[in-house]
Amino acid sequence: MMELIPILVVLMLSLVGLEAQRVTTPDGPIQGTTQTTNSGKTFYAYYSIPYAKPPTGSRRFLASEAVDPWTEVFDGTSENPNICYQLYGDYEQENEDCLHMNVFTPQDPTAPSGSLPVMVNIHGGGFVSGSGLVSTASTGGFSPNYLLEEDVIFVSFNYRLGAFGFLSTGDDVVPGNAGLTDQILALEWMQRNIAAFGGDPDRVTIFGQSAGAASVGYMLLTPKASGLFSGAILESGSSLCPWAYQRNQTKITFKTASFVDSQFDYSTDSASLLEILQQADAKAIDNAALSFASYDGGQPNAIQRSQMQQGAYYAPIIDSFSSNPVIPSFQYESFASGSINKVPILLGICSEEGLMNLDQWLDNSLEAYDENPGTLNPQDMNINNEADWNTVGRLIKQEYSPSNTFLNNRLGAIQYFTDQDFAKSITKHAELQSEHTEVFFYEFAYTGTMGGNTEHKLAGSGNVTHTEEWAYIFGGYPLQYYPKRDQLVHNRLIKIWTNFAKYRNPTPTSEELLQNIEWPRVTAANFQYVSIGNYEDSDLKIVEGKPKAARMAIWDNLYNTYGNRPYDSY
């Protein structure tokens, strides 16, 4: 009998440990696990919690539905590897049953105070790839470890992508924006349940990078997200970006369906399309979406060029035609009028976002621009006559490559991509929203090892490309692997982001780590921002005027002279 006592003690301690990691939420009990950050700080992890019913069968393509409450303990001790279907790549873990979220809290769940700020990440990936999967190991990967050091709760989740998330028949049969309804439902789940993890539902900050930032922008726009968050951080993206929106969704939907069943064309009725596609194998739809993205219509790149001028293939839309719209009004006009969810925002850009286009396909695009400068024109300018269309294309070409072809002036081409796809849209978002809420702006210009950009460099450019700042926030490797300056920039970004989550201000007090600066607010009359690092140092500098101010002024003049409102993107 005596030899059984140690075993019984171990079992009792194990049961006590399990109880200590268990939370009881309004939706149901969840079993978590205890982990530690790189510095040894304890936190509690709850993986792959379902926040919606699986969007399969009759729920495919439609607005997500809240999960039914459960009574048995949900096992959240390990991450379900399911990810939503990705447009590019073929992964074993792709599954329609993917609407899960992860919650990481530094607060002991046995004594939740409900006081911690919450940071909810909406992942990027162009609305066609990515997931909320995380790594809490110290071996790299997307990791919230360093955010958790600052006593915030971190949440990530999956949402539907590509055809599954953004097909639309242009009517109430398949209204579209299903992926956005997933995001809204995840935020509603947060409001109901986050207090059980020690979180404050009145201090929820949503944040994202690239398409994640554009998603944050759409959450600012949708009335359905009113009251679900109290602050927002947008990194290198906005719902004003031309790639973050699609104007041609109905044609794309029917053409995609034709790769599943050749009977479909633009005259097929929506109800028939939905019936067939809801019965089709998920992989067949995934393959059809890839076939559409690769389709050239008999002319190399013709369809791709045409569609990309209308926005990304599968992306959010204006669904004002719907009886229950998600995004009922044009993005630009909503930000301009203040018809938004009025919360403070922190947003910004990397110094040369367009460097990510330094790939082998670049020359084909540059040839098209050289042959027809009109292809440089933003679709959202609504230019309605050929003479103005040709004039604007010529003026853009003259600004970015006045004495040479783009093929022989890659720097001009990269600067065009930086401005057209990111800088002009994101700075305009800041300018418009500053009339209605507090807005803080940054430019990330630090070139370091941690950013991981070893290939996309070009003499004369800003040299910090799209996504580089992300590695300084979410890189999982121990800091000692990096140079001291990289470590300093990392510490500054973590402090800036978590300060904003806690206080709605990146510099609420004077802090030596942040060089005792007082971050200026953007106003329409006085655009100021903070530059984070440059070639020589890792300093924070307050700068008067917009980033790339001279080029931004040229874009504003083009829109004012040749554009026709109402605008959707910018």
Coordinates of C-alpha atoms in Angstrom, one line a residue:
M1 CA 0.0 0.0 0.0
M2 CA 2.8 2.4 0.9
E3 CA 4.3 2.1 -2.6
L4 CA 1.0 3.4 -4.0
I5 CA 1.1 6.6 -2.1
P6 CA 3.6 8.5 -4.3
I7 CA 1.6 7.5 -7.4
L8 CA -1.6 8.8 -5.8
V9 CA 0.1 12.0 -4.8
V10 CA 1.3 12.5 -8.4
L11 CA -2.2 11.8 -9.8
M12 CA -3.7 14.3 -7.3
L13 CA -1.2 17.0 -8.2
S14 CA -1.9 16.4 -11.9
L15 CA -5.6 16.8 -11.3
V16 CA -5.0 20.0 -9.4
G17 CA -2.8 21.3 -12.2
L18 CA -5.5 20.5 -14.7
E19 CA -8.1 22.4 -12.7
A20 CA -5.7 25.4 -12.4
Q21 CA -5.6 25.6 -16.2
R22 CA -9.3 25.1 -16.8
V23 CA -11.6 28.1 -17.6
T24 CA -15.3 28.2 -17.6
T25 CA -16.6 30.5 -20.3
P26 CA -20.2 31.4 -21.1
D27 CA -19.8 29.1 -24.2
G28 CA -18.4 26.2 -22.1
P29 CA -15.5 24.9 -20.1
I30 CA -12.0 24.8 -21.8
Q31 CA -8.9 22.9 -20.7
G32 CA -5.7 24.7 -21.3
T33 CA -2.0 24.2 -20.7
T34 CA 0.8 26.0 -18.9
Q35 CA 3.8 27.3 -20.9
T36 CA 6.6 29.8 -20.5
T37 CA 8.0 32.6 -22.6
N38 CA 11.6 32.8 -23.6
S39 CA 12.4 34.7 -20.4
G40 CA 10.6 32.1 -18.3
K41 CA 7.4 34.0 -17.7
T42 CA 4.4 31.6 -17.2
F43 CA 1.4 31.9 -19.3
Y44 CA -1.7 29.8 -20.0
A45 CA -2.5 28.6 -23.6
Y46 CA -5.9 27.6 -24.9
Y47 CA -5.7 26.2 -28.4
S48 CA -8.1 25.8 -31.3
I49 CA -11.3 26.8 -29.6
P50 CA -14.2 26.6 -32.0
Y51 CA -15.9 30.0 -32.4
A52 CA -18.3 29.1 -35.3
K53 CA -20.1 26.1 -36.7
P54 CA -18.1 24.4 -39.4
P55 CA -18.9 26.3 -42.7
T56 CA -19.7 23.1 -44.6
G57 CA -22.7 21.9 -46.7
S58 CA -25.5 24.4 -46.6
R59 CA -23.3 26.9 -44.6
R60 CA -20.5 27.0 -47.3
F61 CA -19.9 30.5 -48.8
L62 CA -22.5 32.1 -46.4
A63 CA -22.2 34.1 -43.2
S64 CA -20.7 32.2 -40.4
E65 CA -22.9 31.0 -37.5
A66 CA -22.0 31.0 -33.8
V67 CA -21.0 27.7 -32.3
D68 CA -23.5 26.1 -30.0
P69 CA -22.5 26.2 -26.3
W70 CA -21.0 23.0 -24.9
T71 CA -21.1 21.3 -21.4
E72 CA -18.2 18.8 -21.6
V73 CA -14.7 20.2 -21.1
F74 CA -13.1 21.2 -24.5
D75 CA -9.5 20.0 -24.8
G76 CA -7.5 23.1 -25.7
T77 CA -4.2 21.7 -24.7
S78 CA -2.7 21.4 -28.2
E79 CA -3.3 23.1 -31.5
N80 CA -5.5 21.6 -34.1
P81 CA -3.5 21.9 -37.3
N82 CA -6.5 22.5 -39.5
I83 CA -6.1 25.6 -41.7
C84 CA -8.7 27.1 -44.0
Y85 CA -8.2 26.3 -47.7
Q86 CA -5.3 28.2 -49.3
L87 CA -5.3 29.4 -52.9
Y88 CA -1.7 28.6 -53.5
G89 CA -0.1 25.3 -52.2
D90 CA -1.6 22.0 -51.4
Y91 CA -1.5 21.2 -47.7
E92 CA -2.7 18.1 -45.8
Q93 CA -4.1 20.2 -43.0
E94 CA -6.5 22.2 -45.3
N95 CA -10.0 21.7 -44.0
E96 CA -13.3 23.6 -44.1
D97 CA -13.7 22.9 -40.4
C98 CA -11.1 25.6 -39.6
L99 CA -12.9 28.3 -37.7
H100 CA -10.8 28.1 -34.5
M101 CA -9.1 30.5 -32.3
N102 CA -6.2 30.5 -29.8
V103 CA -6.1 32.4 -26.5
F104 CA -2.9 33.1 -24.6
T105 CA -3.1 34.8 -21.2
P106 CA -0.4 35.6 -18.6
Q107 CA -3.1 35.7 -15.9
D108 CA -3.8 32.8 -13.6
P109 CA -7.2 31.5 -14.8
T110 CA -8.2 30.5 -11.2
A111 CA -8.2 34.1 -10.2
P112 CA -9.2 36.2 -13.3
S113 CA -9.5 39.9 -12.6
G114 CA -10.9 40.7 -16.0
S115 CA -8.5 43.6 -16.2
L116 CA -5.9 42.8 -18.9
P117 CA -5.9 44.4 -22.3
V118 CA -6.5 42.1 -25.2
M119 CA -4.7 42.0 -28.6
V120 CA -6.5 40.2 -31.3
N121 CA -4.4 39.4 -34.4
I122 CA -6.1 39.1 -37.8
H123 CA -3.6 37.3 -40.0
G124 CA -2.5 38.5 -43.5
G125 CA -1.9 36.6 -46.7
G126 CA -3.8 38.5 -49.4
F127 CA -7.1 37.0 -48.4
V128 CA -6.0 33.8 -50.0
S129 CA -3.5 32.3 -47.6
G130 CA -2.3 32.3 -44.0
S131 CA -3.7 31.2 -40.7
G132 CA -3.9 31.9 -37.0
L133 CA -1.5 29.0 -36.1
V134 CA 1.2 30.0 -33.7
S135 CA 4.4 28.6 -32.2
T136 CA 5.1 29.3 -28.6
A137 CA 8.5 27.4 -28.7
S138 CA 11.8 29.3 -28.7
T139 CA 12.8 27.8 -32.0
G140 CA 11.3 30.4 -34.3
G141 CA 8.0 30.7 -36.0
F142 CA 5.1 33.1 -35.5
S143 CA 5.1 33.6 -31.7
P144 CA 3.3 35.9 -29.3
N145 CA 5.9 35.2 -26.5
Y146 CA 7.3 38.7 -26.4
L147 CA 3.8 40.4 -26.4
L148 CA 2.9 38.2 -23.4
E149 CA 5.9 39.6 -21.5
E150 CA 4.0 42.9 -21.4
D151 CA 0.9 41.6 -19.6
V152 CA -1.5 41.5 -22.5
I153 CA -3.7 38.7 -23.7
F154 CA -3.0 37.6 -27.2
V155 CA -5.6 36.0 -29.5
S156 CA -5.3 34.6 -33.0
F157 CA -7.8 32.9 -35.3
N158 CA -8.5 31.4 -38.7
Y159 CA -11.0 32.8 -41.2
R160 CA -12.1 31.6 -44.6
L161 CA -10.0 32.5 -47.5
G162 CA -10.0 32.6 -51.3
A163 CA -13.2 31.2 -53.0
F164 CA -14.5 29.9 -49.7
G165 CA -14.4 33.3 -48.0
F166 CA -15.0 35.7 -50.8
L167 CA -17.1 34.3 -53.7
S168 CA -20.2 36.5 -54.4
T169 CA -23.0 36.2 -56.9
G170 CA -23.8 39.9 -56.4
D171 CA -27.1 39.1 -54.8
D172 CA -28.5 37.6 -51.6
V173 CA -27.9 34.1 -52.7
V174 CA -24.2 34.3 -52.1
P175 CA -23.7 37.9 -51.0
G176 CA -20.0 37.6 -50.3
N177 CA -17.7 38.8 -47.5
A178 CA -18.0 35.4 -45.7
G179 CA -14.5 35.7 -44.5
L180 CA -15.3 39.1 -42.9
T181 CA -18.3 37.6 -41.2
D182 CA -15.9 35.1 -39.6
Q183 CA -13.8 37.9 -38.3
I184 CA -16.8 39.7 -36.8
L185 CA -18.0 36.4 -35.2
A186 CA -14.6 35.9 -33.7
L187 CA -14.8 39.4 -32.1
E188 CA -18.3 38.6 -30.8
W189 CA -16.9 35.5 -29.2
M190 CA -14.3 37.6 -27.6
Q191 CA -16.8 40.0 -26.1
R192 CA -18.8 37.1 -24.6
N193 CA -15.9 35.0 -23.3
I194 CA -12.6 36.9 -22.8
A195 CA -13.3 38.0 -19.2
A196 CA -13.0 34.3 -18.2
F197 CA -9.4 34.4 -19.3
G198 CA -8.7 37.6 -17.4
G199 CA -9.3 40.0 -20.3
D200 CA -11.1 43.3 -20.4
P201 CA -13.8 43.3 -23.1
D202 CA -13.6 47.1 -23.1
R203 CA -9.9 47.1 -24.0
V204 CA -9.7 44.9 -27.2
T205 CA -7.2 46.0 -29.8
I206 CA -7.5 44.4 -33.2
F207 CA -4.3 44.4 -35.3
G208 CA -2.9 42.9 -38.4
Q209 CA -0.3 43.2 -41.2
S210 CA -0.9 43.5 -45.0
A211 CA -4.3 41.8 -45.7
G212 CA -4.7 41.5 -41.9
A213 CA -4.4 45.3 -41.7
A214 CA -6.9 45.7 -44.6
S215 CA -9.2 43.4 -42.6
V216 CA -8.8 45.7 -39.6
G217 CA -9.7 48.5 -41.9
Y218 CA -12.9 46.7 -42.9
M219 CA -13.7 46.1 -39.2
L220 CA -13.5 49.9 -38.8
L221 CA -16.0 50.3 -41.6
T222 CA -18.6 47.6 -40.9
P223 CA -21.5 48.6 -38.6
K224 CA -21.6 44.9 -37.6
A225 CA -18.4 45.3 -35.6
S226 CA -19.6 48.4 -33.6
G227 CA -18.6 48.1 -30.0
L228 CA -16.5 44.9 -30.5
F229 CA -13.1 46.6 -30.2
S230 CA -11.7 49.9 -28.8
G231 CA -8.5 50.3 -30.7
A232 CA -6.8 49.2 -34.0
I233 CA -3.3 48.8 -35.4
L234 CA -2.8 48.6 -39.1
E235 CA 0.6 47.5 -40.4
S236 CA 1.3 48.0 -44.1
G237 CA -2.3 47.7 -45.2
S238 CA -5.7 49.4 -45.2
S239 CA -9.1 48.8 -46.7
L240 CA -8.2 51.7 -49.0
C241 CA -5.4 49.7 -50.7
P242 CA -6.4 48.9 -54.3
W243 CA -5.4 45.2 -53.9
A244 CA -7.7 44.8 -50.8
Y245 CA -11.0 45.0 -52.7
Q246 CA -12.7 43.5 -55.7
R247 CA -15.2 45.2 -58.1
N248 CA -15.7 42.3 -60.5
Q249 CA -16.8 39.7 -58.0
T250 CA -19.8 38.2 -59.9
K251 CA -17.8 37.5 -63.1
I252 CA -15.0 35.9 -61.0
T253 CA -17.5 33.8 -59.1
F254 CA -19.2 32.4 -62.2
K255 CA -15.8 31.9 -64.0
T256 CA -14.5 30.0 -60.9
A257 CA -17.6 27.8 -60.9
S258 CA -17.0 27.0 -64.5
F259 CA -13.8 25.2 -63.6
V260 CA -15.9 23.0 -61.3
D261 CA -18.7 22.5 -63.8
S262 CA -18.4 23.7 -67.4
Q263 CA -22.2 24.5 -67.6
F264 CA -21.7 27.7 -65.6
D265 CA -21.4 31.0 -67.4
Y266 CA -22.3 34.5 -66.6
S267 CA -26.0 33.9 -67.5
T268 CA -26.4 31.0 -65.1
D269 CA -28.7 31.8 -62.2
S270 CA -27.2 32.2 -58.7
A271 CA -29.3 29.6 -57.0
S272 CA -28.2 26.8 -59.4
L273 CA -24.6 27.9 -58.8
L274 CA -24.9 27.7 -55.0
E275 CA -26.6 24.3 -55.1
I276 CA -23.9 22.8 -57.2
L277 CA -21.0 24.3 -55.4
Q278 CA -22.4 23.4 -52.0
Q279 CA -22.5 19.8 -53.1
A280 CA -19.1 19.8 -54.7
D281 CA -16.0 18.4 -53.1
A282 CA -14.0 21.1 -51.2
K283 CA -10.8 20.2 -53.0
A284 CA -12.6 20.6 -56.4
I285 CA -13.5 24.2 -55.4
D286 CA -9.9 24.8 -54.2
N287 CA -8.5 23.6 -57.5
A288 CA -11.1 25.7 -59.5
A289 CA -9.9 28.8 -57.7
L290 CA -6.3 28.1 -58.6
S291 CA -7.3 27.4 -62.2
F292 CA -9.0 30.8 -62.3
A293 CA -6.0 32.5 -60.8
S294 CA -3.8 30.8 -63.5
Y295 CA -6.3 31.4 -66.4
D296 CA -5.0 33.6 -69.2
G297 CA -8.1 33.8 -71.4
G298 CA -5.9 32.9 -74.5
Q299 CA -3.7 35.9 -74.0
P300 CA -0.7 35.8 -71.7
N301 CA -1.5 37.6 -68.4
A302 CA -4.5 39.4 -70.0
I303 CA -7.0 38.1 -67.5
Q304 CA -4.6 38.6 -64.5
R305 CA -3.9 42.2 -65.5
S306 CA -7.5 43.0 -66.0
Q307 CA -8.7 41.4 -62.8
M308 CA -5.9 42.9 -60.7
Q309 CA -6.9 46.3 -61.9
Q310 CA -10.2 45.5 -60.3
G311 CA -8.6 44.3 -57.1
A312 CA -7.4 41.0 -55.7
Y313 CA -9.1 37.9 -57.2
Y314 CA -10.9 36.9 -54.0
A315 CA -11.3 39.8 -51.6
P316 CA -13.9 41.9 -49.7
I317 CA -16.6 43.7 -51.7
I318 CA -19.1 46.5 -51.3
D319 CA -22.3 44.5 -50.6
S320 CA -24.8 47.3 -50.5
F321 CA -27.1 45.2 -52.8
S322 CA -27.5 42.7 -49.9
S323 CA -30.4 42.8 -47.5
N324 CA -27.9 42.3 -44.7
P325 CA -24.7 44.1 -45.9
V326 CA -21.3 43.8 -44.2
I327 CA -19.7 46.7 -46.0
P328 CA -22.6 48.9 -47.2
S329 CA -20.6 52.0 -48.4
F330 CA -17.5 52.9 -50.3
Q331 CA -14.4 52.7 -48.1
Y332 CA -13.0 56.2 -49.0
E333 CA -16.3 57.9 -48.6
S334 CA -17.0 56.3 -45.2
F335 CA -13.6 57.3 -43.8
A336 CA -14.1 60.8 -45.2
S337 CA -17.6 61.2 -43.7
G338 CA -16.7 59.5 -40.4
S339 CA -19.2 56.7 -41.0
I340 CA -16.9 54.3 -39.2
N341 CA -16.3 52.7 -35.8
K342 CA -14.6 55.6 -34.1
V343 CA -11.6 54.2 -32.2
P344 CA -8.0 55.4 -32.0
I345 CA -5.6 53.8 -34.5
L346 CA -1.9 53.3 -35.0
L347 CA -0.9 52.7 -38.6
G348 CA 2.1 52.9 -40.9
I349 CA 4.3 51.6 -43.6
C350 CA 7.7 50.1 -44.3
S351 CA 10.1 52.4 -46.1
E352 CA 10.0 50.5 -49.4
E353 CA 7.0 48.1 -49.4
G354 CA 7.4 47.5 -53.2
L355 CA 10.7 45.7 -52.9
M356 CA 8.7 42.5 -52.4
N357 CA 8.0 42.7 -56.2
L358 CA 11.7 42.1 -57.0
D359 CA 11.0 38.6 -58.3
Q360 CA 11.4 36.9 -61.5
W361 CA 7.9 37.9 -62.8
L362 CA 8.7 41.6 -62.5
D363 CA 10.0 42.1 -66.0
N364 CA 6.8 40.9 -67.6
S365 CA 4.8 43.5 -65.7
L366 CA 7.3 46.3 -66.5
E367 CA 7.0 45.5 -70.2
A368 CA 3.3 45.9 -70.0
Y369 CA 3.7 49.3 -68.3
D370 CA 6.2 50.5 -70.8
E371 CA 4.0 49.4 -73.7
N372 CA 0.9 51.0 -72.3
P373 CA 1.4 53.5 -69.4
G374 CA -2.4 53.6 -68.9
T375 CA -2.0 50.3 -67.1
L376 CA -0.3 52.3 -64.3
N377 CA -3.5 54.1 -63.6
P378 CA -5.5 53.4 -60.4
Q379 CA -8.9 51.9 -61.3
D380 CA -10.4 53.8 -58.3
M381 CA -9.9 57.2 -60.0
N382 CA -13.0 56.5 -62.1
I383 CA -11.5 58.2 -65.2
N384 CA -14.3 58.3 -67.7
N385 CA -12.6 59.4 -71.0
E386 CA -9.7 58.1 -73.0
A387 CA -7.8 61.3 -73.2
D388 CA -7.6 61.7 -69.4
W389 CA -6.8 58.0 -69.0
N390 CA -3.8 58.4 -71.4
T391 CA -2.7 61.7 -69.7
V392 CA -2.7 60.2 -66.2
G393 CA -0.7 57.2 -67.4
R394 CA 1.8 59.4 -69.0
L395 CA 2.1 61.6 -65.9
I396 CA 2.7 58.6 -63.7
K397 CA 5.3 57.3 -66.0
Q398 CA 7.0 60.7 -66.1
E399 CA 7.1 60.8 -62.3
Y400 CA 8.6 57.4 -61.7
S401 CA 10.7 56.9 -64.8
P402 CA 10.9 60.1 -66.8
S403 CA 13.9 59.3 -69.0
N404 CA 14.0 55.6 -69.3
T405 CA 11.8 52.5 -69.6
F406 CA 10.8 50.7 -66.4
L407 CA 12.7 47.7 -67.7
N408 CA 15.8 49.8 -67.4
N409 CA 14.8 51.6 -64.2
R410 CA 13.8 49.1 -61.6
L411 CA 14.2 51.6 -58.8
G412 CA 11.4 53.8 -60.4
A413 CA 9.2 50.7 -60.8
I414 CA 9.7 49.6 -57.1
Q415 CA 8.9 53.1 -55.9
Y416 CA 5.8 53.1 -58.0
F417 CA 4.7 49.8 -56.4
T418 CA 5.4 51.2 -53.0
D419 CA 3.3 54.2 -53.5
Q420 CA 0.5 52.8 -55.6
D421 CA -0.1 49.6 -53.5
F422 CA 0.6 51.0 -50.1
A423 CA 1.9 54.5 -49.3
K424 CA -0.7 56.6 -50.9
S425 CA -3.6 54.5 -49.6
I426 CA -2.3 54.2 -46.0
T427 CA -1.3 57.8 -45.6
K428 CA -4.7 58.9 -47.1
H429 CA -6.5 56.6 -44.6
A430 CA -4.6 58.3 -41.7
E431 CA -5.4 61.7 -43.1
L432 CA -9.2 61.0 -43.5
Q433 CA -9.7 59.3 -40.2
S434 CA -7.7 61.9 -38.3
E435 CA -10.8 64.2 -38.7
H436 CA -12.8 61.8 -36.6
T437 CA -10.5 59.9 -34.2
E438 CA -7.0 60.0 -32.8
V439 CA -4.5 58.7 -35.4
F440 CA -0.8 57.9 -34.8
F441 CA 1.5 57.1 -37.8
Y442 CA 4.9 55.5 -38.2
E443 CA 7.3 54.5 -41.0
F444 CA 9.5 51.5 -40.2
A445 CA 12.9 52.2 -41.8
Y446 CA 15.3 50.1 -39.8
T447 CA 17.4 47.7 -41.8
G448 CA 18.5 44.8 -39.6
T449 CA 19.1 41.1 -39.5
M450 CA 15.9 40.2 -37.6
G451 CA 13.7 41.5 -40.5
G452 CA 15.0 38.6 -42.6
N453 CA 15.2 40.6 -45.9
T454 CA 18.4 39.3 -47.5
E455 CA 17.3 39.2 -51.1
H456 CA 15.0 42.2 -51.7
K457 CA 17.5 45.1 -51.8
L458 CA 17.9 47.8 -54.4
A459 CA 20.4 50.7 -54.4
G460 CA 18.6 54.0 -53.8
S461 CA 15.5 52.5 -52.3
G462 CA 14.2 52.5 -48.7
N463 CA 15.4 48.9 -48.5
V464 CA 12.8 47.8 -45.8
T465 CA 10.3 45.7 -47.6
H466 CA 6.8 44.5 -46.9
T467 CA 6.4 42.4 -43.7
E468 CA 9.9 43.2 -42.2
E469 CA 8.5 44.9 -39.0
W470 CA 6.4 41.7 -38.4
A471 CA 9.5 39.7 -37.6
Y472 CA 10.6 42.1 -34.9
I473 CA 7.2 41.6 -33.1
F474 CA 6.5 37.9 -33.7
G475 CA 9.9 36.2 -34.3
G476 CA 10.2 33.3 -31.9
Y477 CA 14.0 33.0 -31.7
P478 CA 15.8 34.1 -28.5
L479 CA 17.0 37.7 -28.8
Q480 CA 20.7 36.9 -28.1
Y481 CA 20.9 35.5 -31.6
Y482 CA 20.6 39.0 -33.0
P483 CA 22.7 42.2 -33.0
K484 CA 22.2 44.6 -30.1
R485 CA 20.6 47.2 -32.3
D486 CA 18.1 44.6 -33.6
Q487 CA 17.3 43.7 -30.0
L488 CA 16.7 47.4 -29.2
V489 CA 14.3 47.9 -32.2
H490 CA 12.5 44.7 -31.2
N491 CA 12.1 46.0 -27.6
R492 CA 10.8 49.3 -28.9
L493 CA 8.2 47.8 -31.2
I494 CA 6.9 45.5 -28.5
K495 CA 6.6 48.5 -26.1
I496 CA 5.0 50.8 -28.7
W497 CA 2.4 48.1 -29.7
T498 CA 1.5 47.1 -26.2
N499 CA 1.5 50.7 -25.0
F500 CA -1.1 51.4 -27.6
A501 CA -3.1 48.3 -26.6
K502 CA -3.1 49.4 -23.0
Y503 CA -3.4 53.2 -23.2
R504 CA -4.5 54.0 -26.8
N505 CA -1.3 56.0 -27.1
P506 CA 2.1 54.6 -28.2
T507 CA 3.9 57.0 -25.8
P508 CA 1.5 57.6 -22.9
T509 CA 4.4 58.7 -20.6
S510 CA 8.0 59.6 -21.0
E511 CA 10.1 56.4 -21.4
E512 CA 13.8 56.1 -21.9
L513 CA 13.4 53.1 -24.1
L514 CA 11.4 55.2 -26.4
Q515 CA 13.8 58.2 -26.2
N516 CA 11.3 60.2 -24.1
I517 CA 9.4 61.2 -27.3
E518 CA 5.8 62.3 -27.3
W519 CA 4.2 60.7 -30.4
P520 CA 2.4 63.4 -32.4
R521 CA -1.1 62.9 -33.6
V522 CA -1.9 63.1 -37.3
T523 CA -4.2 66.0 -38.2
A524 CA -5.4 67.0 -41.7
A525 CA -3.6 70.3 -41.3
N526 CA -0.4 68.9 -39.9
F527 CA 0.6 65.3 -40.8
Q528 CA 3.4 64.2 -38.4
Y529 CA 4.8 60.7 -37.9
V530 CA 7.5 58.8 -36.1
S531 CA 10.3 57.2 -38.2
I532 CA 11.5 54.0 -36.6
G533 CA 15.2 53.7 -37.5
N534 CA 17.1 54.2 -40.7
Y535 CA 20.3 53.1 -42.3
E536 CA 22.6 54.6 -39.7
D537 CA 20.8 54.0 -36.4
S538 CA 17.8 52.6 -34.6
D539 CA 16.5 55.9 -33.3
L540 CA 13.0 57.2 -33.2
K541 CA 12.5 60.5 -35.0
I542 CA 9.5 62.8 -35.2
V543 CA 9.1 63.9 -38.9
E544 CA 6.9 66.8 -40.2
G545 CA 4.9 66.0 -43.3
K546 CA 3.9 62.7 -44.9
P547 CA 6.4 60.0 -45.7
K548 CA 7.5 60.4 -49.3
A549 CA 5.7 63.8 -49.2
A550 CA 6.6 65.0 -52.7
R551 CA 5.3 61.9 -54.4
M552 CA 2.2 61.8 -52.2
A553 CA 1.5 65.4 -53.3
I554 CA 1.7 64.3 -56.9
W555 CA -0.9 61.5 -56.3
D556 CA -3.2 63.9 -54.5
N557 CA -3.0 66.3 -57.4
L558 CA -3.8 63.5 -59.9
Y559 CA -6.9 62.5 -58.0
N560 CA -8.0 66.1 -57.5
T561 CA -7.5 66.9 -61.2
Y562 CA -8.6 63.7 -63.0
G563 CA -10.4 61.6 -60.4
N564 CA -14.2 61.4 -60.1
R565 CA -15.8 60.7 -56.7
P566 CA -17.2 58.7 -55.1
Y567 CA -14.0 56.7 -54.5
D568 CA -13.9 53.2 -53.1
S569 CA -10.2 52.6 -52.6
Y570 CA -7.4 55.2 -53.1

